[in-house]
Tab-separated table of C-alpha atoms in Angstrom:
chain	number	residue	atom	x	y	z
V	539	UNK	CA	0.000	0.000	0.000
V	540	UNK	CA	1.638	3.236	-0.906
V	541	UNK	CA	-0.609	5.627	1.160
V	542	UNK	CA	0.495	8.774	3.334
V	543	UNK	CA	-2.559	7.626	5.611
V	544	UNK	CA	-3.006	3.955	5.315
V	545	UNK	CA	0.924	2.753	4.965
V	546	UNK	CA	1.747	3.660	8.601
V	547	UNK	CA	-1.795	2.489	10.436
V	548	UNK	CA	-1.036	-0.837	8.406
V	549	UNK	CA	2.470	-0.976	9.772
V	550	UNK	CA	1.264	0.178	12.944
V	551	UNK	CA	-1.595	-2.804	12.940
V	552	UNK	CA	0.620	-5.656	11.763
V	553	UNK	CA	3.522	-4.915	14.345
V	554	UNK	CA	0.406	-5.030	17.048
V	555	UNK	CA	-0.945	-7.627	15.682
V	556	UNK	CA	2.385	-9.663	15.849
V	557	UNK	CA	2.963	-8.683	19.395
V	558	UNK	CA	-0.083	-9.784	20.634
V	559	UNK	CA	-0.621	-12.871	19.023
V	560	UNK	CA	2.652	-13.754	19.976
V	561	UNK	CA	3.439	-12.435	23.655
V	562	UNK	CA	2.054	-11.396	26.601
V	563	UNK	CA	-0.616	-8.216	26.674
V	564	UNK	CA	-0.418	-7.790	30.468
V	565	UNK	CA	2.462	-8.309	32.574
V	566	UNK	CA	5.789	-7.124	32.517
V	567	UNK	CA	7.354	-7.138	29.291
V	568	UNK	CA	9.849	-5.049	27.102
V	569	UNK	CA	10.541	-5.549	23.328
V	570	UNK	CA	14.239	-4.474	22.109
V	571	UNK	CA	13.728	-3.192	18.427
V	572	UNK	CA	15.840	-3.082	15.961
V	573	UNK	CA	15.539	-2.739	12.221
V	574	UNK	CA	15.069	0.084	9.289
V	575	UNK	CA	12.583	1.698	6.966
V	576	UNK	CA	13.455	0.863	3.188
V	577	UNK	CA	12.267	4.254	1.062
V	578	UNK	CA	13.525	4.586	-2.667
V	579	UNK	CA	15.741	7.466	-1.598
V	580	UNK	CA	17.465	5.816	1.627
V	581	UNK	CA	17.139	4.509	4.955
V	582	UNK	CA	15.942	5.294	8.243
V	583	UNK	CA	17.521	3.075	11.291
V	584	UNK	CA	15.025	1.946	14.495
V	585	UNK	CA	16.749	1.340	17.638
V	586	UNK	CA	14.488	1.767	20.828
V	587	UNK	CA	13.027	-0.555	23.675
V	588	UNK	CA	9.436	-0.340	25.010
V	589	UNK	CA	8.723	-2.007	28.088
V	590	UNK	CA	6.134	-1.843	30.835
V	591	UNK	CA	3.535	-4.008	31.992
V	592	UNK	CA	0.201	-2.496	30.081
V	593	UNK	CA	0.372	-1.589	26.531
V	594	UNK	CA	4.085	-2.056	25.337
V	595	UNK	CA	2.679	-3.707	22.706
V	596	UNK	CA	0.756	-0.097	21.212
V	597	UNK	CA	3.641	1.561	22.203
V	598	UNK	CA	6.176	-0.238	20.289
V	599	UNK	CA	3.879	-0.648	17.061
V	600	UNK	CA	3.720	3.161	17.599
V	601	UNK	CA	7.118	3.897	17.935
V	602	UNK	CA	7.452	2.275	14.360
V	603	UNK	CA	4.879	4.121	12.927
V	604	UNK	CA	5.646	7.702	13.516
V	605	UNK	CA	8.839	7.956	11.852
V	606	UNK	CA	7.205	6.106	8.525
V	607	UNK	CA	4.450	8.526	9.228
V	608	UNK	CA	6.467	11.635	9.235
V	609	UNK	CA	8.647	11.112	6.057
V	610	UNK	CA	4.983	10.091	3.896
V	611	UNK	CA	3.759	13.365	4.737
V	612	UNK	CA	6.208	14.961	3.261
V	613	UNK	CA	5.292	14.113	-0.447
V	614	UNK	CA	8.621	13.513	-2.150
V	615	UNK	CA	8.431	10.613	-4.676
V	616	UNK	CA	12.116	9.294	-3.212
V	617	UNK	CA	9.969	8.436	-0.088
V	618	UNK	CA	8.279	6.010	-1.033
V	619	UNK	CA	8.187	3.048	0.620
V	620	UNK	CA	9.838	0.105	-0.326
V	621	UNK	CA	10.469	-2.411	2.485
V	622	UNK	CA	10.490	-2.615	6.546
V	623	UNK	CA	12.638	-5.009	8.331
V	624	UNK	CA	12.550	-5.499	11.953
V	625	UNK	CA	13.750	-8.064	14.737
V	626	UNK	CA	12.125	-7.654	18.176
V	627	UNK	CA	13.632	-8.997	21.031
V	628	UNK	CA	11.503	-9.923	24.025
V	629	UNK	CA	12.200	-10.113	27.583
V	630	UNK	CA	9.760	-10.971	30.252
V	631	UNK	CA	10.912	-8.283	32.762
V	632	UNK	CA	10.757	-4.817	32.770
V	633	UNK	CA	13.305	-2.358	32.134
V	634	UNK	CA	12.562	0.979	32.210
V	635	UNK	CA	14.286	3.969	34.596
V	636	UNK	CA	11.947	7.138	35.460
V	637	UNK	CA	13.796	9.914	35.728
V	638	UNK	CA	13.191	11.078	39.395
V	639	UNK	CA	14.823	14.264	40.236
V	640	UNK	CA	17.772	16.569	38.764
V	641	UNK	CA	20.305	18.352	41.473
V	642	UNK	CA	22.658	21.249	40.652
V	643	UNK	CA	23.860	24.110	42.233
V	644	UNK	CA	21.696	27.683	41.740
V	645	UNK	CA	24.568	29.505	40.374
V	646	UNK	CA	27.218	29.284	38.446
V	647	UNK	CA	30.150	31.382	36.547
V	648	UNK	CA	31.059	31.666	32.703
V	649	UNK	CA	33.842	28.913	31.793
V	650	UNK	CA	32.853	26.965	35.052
V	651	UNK	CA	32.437	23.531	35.040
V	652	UNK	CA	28.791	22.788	36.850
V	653	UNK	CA	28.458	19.288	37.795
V	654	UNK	CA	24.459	17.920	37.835
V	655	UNK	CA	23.575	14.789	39.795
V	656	UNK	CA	20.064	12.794	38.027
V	657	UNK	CA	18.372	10.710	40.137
V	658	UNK	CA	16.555	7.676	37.992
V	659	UNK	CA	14.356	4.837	39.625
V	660	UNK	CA	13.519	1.933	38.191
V	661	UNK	CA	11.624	-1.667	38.927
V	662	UNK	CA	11.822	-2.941	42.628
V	663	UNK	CA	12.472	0.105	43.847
V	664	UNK	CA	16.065	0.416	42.119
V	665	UNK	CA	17.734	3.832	42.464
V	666	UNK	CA	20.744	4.680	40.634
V	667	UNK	CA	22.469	8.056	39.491
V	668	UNK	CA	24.141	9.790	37.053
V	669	UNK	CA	26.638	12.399	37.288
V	670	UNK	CA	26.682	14.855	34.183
V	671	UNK	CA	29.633	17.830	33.814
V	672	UNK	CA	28.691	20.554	31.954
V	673	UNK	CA	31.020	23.644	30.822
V	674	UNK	CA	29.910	26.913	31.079
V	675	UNK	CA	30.864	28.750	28.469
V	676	UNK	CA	33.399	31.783	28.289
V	677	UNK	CA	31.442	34.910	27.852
V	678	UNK	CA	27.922	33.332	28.389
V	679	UNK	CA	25.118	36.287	28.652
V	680	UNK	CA	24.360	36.634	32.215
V	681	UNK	CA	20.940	35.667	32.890
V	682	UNK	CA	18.983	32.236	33.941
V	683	UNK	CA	19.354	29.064	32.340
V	684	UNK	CA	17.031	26.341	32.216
V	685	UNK	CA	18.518	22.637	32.576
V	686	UNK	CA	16.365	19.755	31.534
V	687	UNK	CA	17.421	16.421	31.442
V	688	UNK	CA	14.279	14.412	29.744
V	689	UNK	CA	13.541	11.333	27.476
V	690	UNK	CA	14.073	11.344	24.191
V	691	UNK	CA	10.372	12.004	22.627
V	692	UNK	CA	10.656	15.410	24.373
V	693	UNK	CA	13.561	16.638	21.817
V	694	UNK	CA	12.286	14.449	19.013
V	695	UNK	CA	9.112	16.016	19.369
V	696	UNK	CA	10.540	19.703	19.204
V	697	UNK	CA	12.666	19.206	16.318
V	698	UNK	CA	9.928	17.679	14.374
V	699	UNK	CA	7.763	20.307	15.381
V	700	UNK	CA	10.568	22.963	14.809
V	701	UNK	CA	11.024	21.489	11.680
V	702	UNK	CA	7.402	21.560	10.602
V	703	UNK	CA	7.870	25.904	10.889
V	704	UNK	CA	9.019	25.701	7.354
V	705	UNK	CA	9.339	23.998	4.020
V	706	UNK	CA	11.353	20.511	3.535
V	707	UNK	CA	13.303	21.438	0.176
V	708	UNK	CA	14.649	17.676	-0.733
V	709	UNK	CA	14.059	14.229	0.522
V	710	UNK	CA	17.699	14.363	1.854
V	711	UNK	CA	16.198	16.848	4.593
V	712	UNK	CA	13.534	14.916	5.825
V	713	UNK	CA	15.973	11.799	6.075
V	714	UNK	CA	18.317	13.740	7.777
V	715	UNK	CA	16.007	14.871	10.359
V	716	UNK	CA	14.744	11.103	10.895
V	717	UNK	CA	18.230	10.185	11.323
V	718	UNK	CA	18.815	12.327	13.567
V	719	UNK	CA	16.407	11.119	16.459
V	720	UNK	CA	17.470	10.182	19.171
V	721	UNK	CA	17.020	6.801	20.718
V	722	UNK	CA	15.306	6.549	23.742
V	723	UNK	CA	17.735	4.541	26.005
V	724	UNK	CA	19.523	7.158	26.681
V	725	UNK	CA	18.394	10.319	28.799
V	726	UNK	CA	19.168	13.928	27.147
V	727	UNK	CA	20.397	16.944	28.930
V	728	UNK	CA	18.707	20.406	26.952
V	729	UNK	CA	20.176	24.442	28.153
V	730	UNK	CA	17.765	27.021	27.295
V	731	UNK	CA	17.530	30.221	27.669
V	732	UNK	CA	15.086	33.018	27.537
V	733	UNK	CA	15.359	34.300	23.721
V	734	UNK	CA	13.848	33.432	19.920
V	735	UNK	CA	14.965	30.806	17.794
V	736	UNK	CA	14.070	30.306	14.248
V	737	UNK	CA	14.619	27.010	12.324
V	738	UNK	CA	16.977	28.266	8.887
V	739	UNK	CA	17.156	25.159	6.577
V	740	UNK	CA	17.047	22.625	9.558
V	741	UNK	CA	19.500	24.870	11.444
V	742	UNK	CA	18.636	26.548	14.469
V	743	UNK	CA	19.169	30.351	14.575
V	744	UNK	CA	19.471	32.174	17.872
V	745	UNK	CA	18.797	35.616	18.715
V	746	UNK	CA	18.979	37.044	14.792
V	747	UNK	CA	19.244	40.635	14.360
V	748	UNK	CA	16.496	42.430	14.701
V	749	UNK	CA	16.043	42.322	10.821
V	750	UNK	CA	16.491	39.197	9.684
V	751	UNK	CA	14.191	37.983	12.742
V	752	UNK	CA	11.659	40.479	11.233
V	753	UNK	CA	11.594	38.630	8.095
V	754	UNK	CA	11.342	35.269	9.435
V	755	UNK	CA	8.948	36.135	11.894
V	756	UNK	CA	6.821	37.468	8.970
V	757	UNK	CA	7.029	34.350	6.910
V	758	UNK	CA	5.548	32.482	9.655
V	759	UNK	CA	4.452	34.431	12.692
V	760	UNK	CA	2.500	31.059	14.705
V	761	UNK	CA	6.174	29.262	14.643
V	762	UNK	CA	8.119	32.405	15.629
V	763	UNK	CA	5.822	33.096	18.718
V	764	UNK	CA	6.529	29.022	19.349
V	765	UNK	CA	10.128	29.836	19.120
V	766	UNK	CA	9.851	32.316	21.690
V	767	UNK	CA	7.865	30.666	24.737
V	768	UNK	CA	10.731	27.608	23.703
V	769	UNK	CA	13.615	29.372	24.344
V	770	UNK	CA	17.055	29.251	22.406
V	771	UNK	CA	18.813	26.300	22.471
V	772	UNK	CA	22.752	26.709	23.982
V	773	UNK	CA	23.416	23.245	24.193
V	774	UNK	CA	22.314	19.647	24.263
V	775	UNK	CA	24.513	16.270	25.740
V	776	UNK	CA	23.413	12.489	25.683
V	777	UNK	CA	23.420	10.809	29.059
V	778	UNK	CA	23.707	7.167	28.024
V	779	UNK	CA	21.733	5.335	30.792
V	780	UNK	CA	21.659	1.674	29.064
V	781	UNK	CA	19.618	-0.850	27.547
V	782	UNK	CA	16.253	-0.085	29.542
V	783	UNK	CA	14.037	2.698	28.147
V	784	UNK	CA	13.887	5.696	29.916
V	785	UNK	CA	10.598	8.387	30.636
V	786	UNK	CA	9.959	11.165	32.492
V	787	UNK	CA	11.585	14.848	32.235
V	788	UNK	CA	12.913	17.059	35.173
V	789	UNK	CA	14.119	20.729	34.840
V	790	UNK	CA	15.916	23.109	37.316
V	791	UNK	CA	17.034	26.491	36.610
V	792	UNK	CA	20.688	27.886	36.911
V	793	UNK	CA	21.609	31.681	37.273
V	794	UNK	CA	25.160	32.873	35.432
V	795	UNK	CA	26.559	35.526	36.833
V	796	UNK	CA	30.299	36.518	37.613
């Protein structure tokens, strides 16, 4: 079926259908994919784990979906379809970590090294932590930062969104973007600050001048106001956690000043 609509919900419905027919529905469980997406222009890798004890099933059918989803919609002929190939592993246990709790200091200087402790949890009530180092930079504005440290749909989701703002040019874009999301057993460490942001050929622009935001902002006022309650992106650093999937999102905020 080559269908922007009915090629992923088929997909989606066979993986499901697979799953249930073949494992357990309720009860801990957690399915290791692995596998790619076969268009006529390229390939797109899967690599995430699902695992829970109600509905792991919908959520790794889904998790196959979306990305076949997303490049369809974008109408290029060189995304067409051609083949899916995947190999689910299955173990009867769960592994998953929540992410608990994120400690840092309140303050820090430009070109200091702030050190962040996150606090995950996971089955049985198994604790474990992660130390994460992050350089200031030299000359960084003085003003509050926000530090998130979150799963991995949370910046999937806002560079597909981000991404969205404008106008995919080639197929090569669209891959690229797909290729660049992130898997989600590892947990993802996001600075923001107060500021715009615009999305320039699947780049993203901080604090333009005045001008050139003028003219973006124009082109598509609804993303540019987006942009805005976001934040600007200074940085972003993968936390590798391990083979377990990980949820959950925790954000404190950190003041530079000298």
């Amino acid at each position: 079926i080559q269908d922007r609509t009915l090629t992923p919900l088929v997909t989606q419905m066979a993986v499901s259908s697979a799953l249930v027919a073949t494992e357990r529905s309720i009860g801990p469980v957690t399915f290791n994919v692995r596998g790619q997406l076969h268009f006529a222009g390229g390939t797109v890798d899967v690599n995430d784990v699902y695992s829970g004890e109600v509905g792991a099933a919908a959520l790794t059918s889904l998790g196959v979906a979306s990305p076949l989803a997303y490049a369809l919609s974008s109408g290029f002929d060189a995304l067409r379809l051609t083949g899916v190939s995947l190999d689910i592993g299955v173990t009867d246990q769960v592994k998953k970590w929540e992410i608990a709790d994120l400690i840092g200091p309140r303050y820090a200087r430009p070109g200091e090294e702030v050190e962040l402790t996150l606090v995950l949890t996971g089955p049985n009530g198994a604790e474990t932590t992660k130390n994460i180092r992050y350089q200031v930079p030299v000359g960084m504005p003085e003003q509050a930062f926000n530090f998130t440290v979150s799963e991995a749909s949370t910046p999937n989701q806002y560079d597909m969104q981000a991404a969205t703002s404008g106008t995919f040019r080639t197929p090569g874009q669209v891959l690229d973007l797909l290729h660049g999301l992130r898997p989600n057993t590892n947990a993802y460490l996001r600075v923001v600050r107060a500021g715009s942001a615009y999305q320039v050929q699947g780049s993203e622009l901080m604090d333009p001048p005045p001008s050139v935001a003028m003219i973006l902002s124009r082109a598509n006022p609804s993303a540019a106001l987006m942009n805005t309650l976001r934040g600007a992106t200074v940085a972003e650093q993968e936390i590798p956690i391990g083979g377990s999937m990980v949820s959950g999102s925790k954000t404190i905020q950190i003041e530079v000043r000298e």
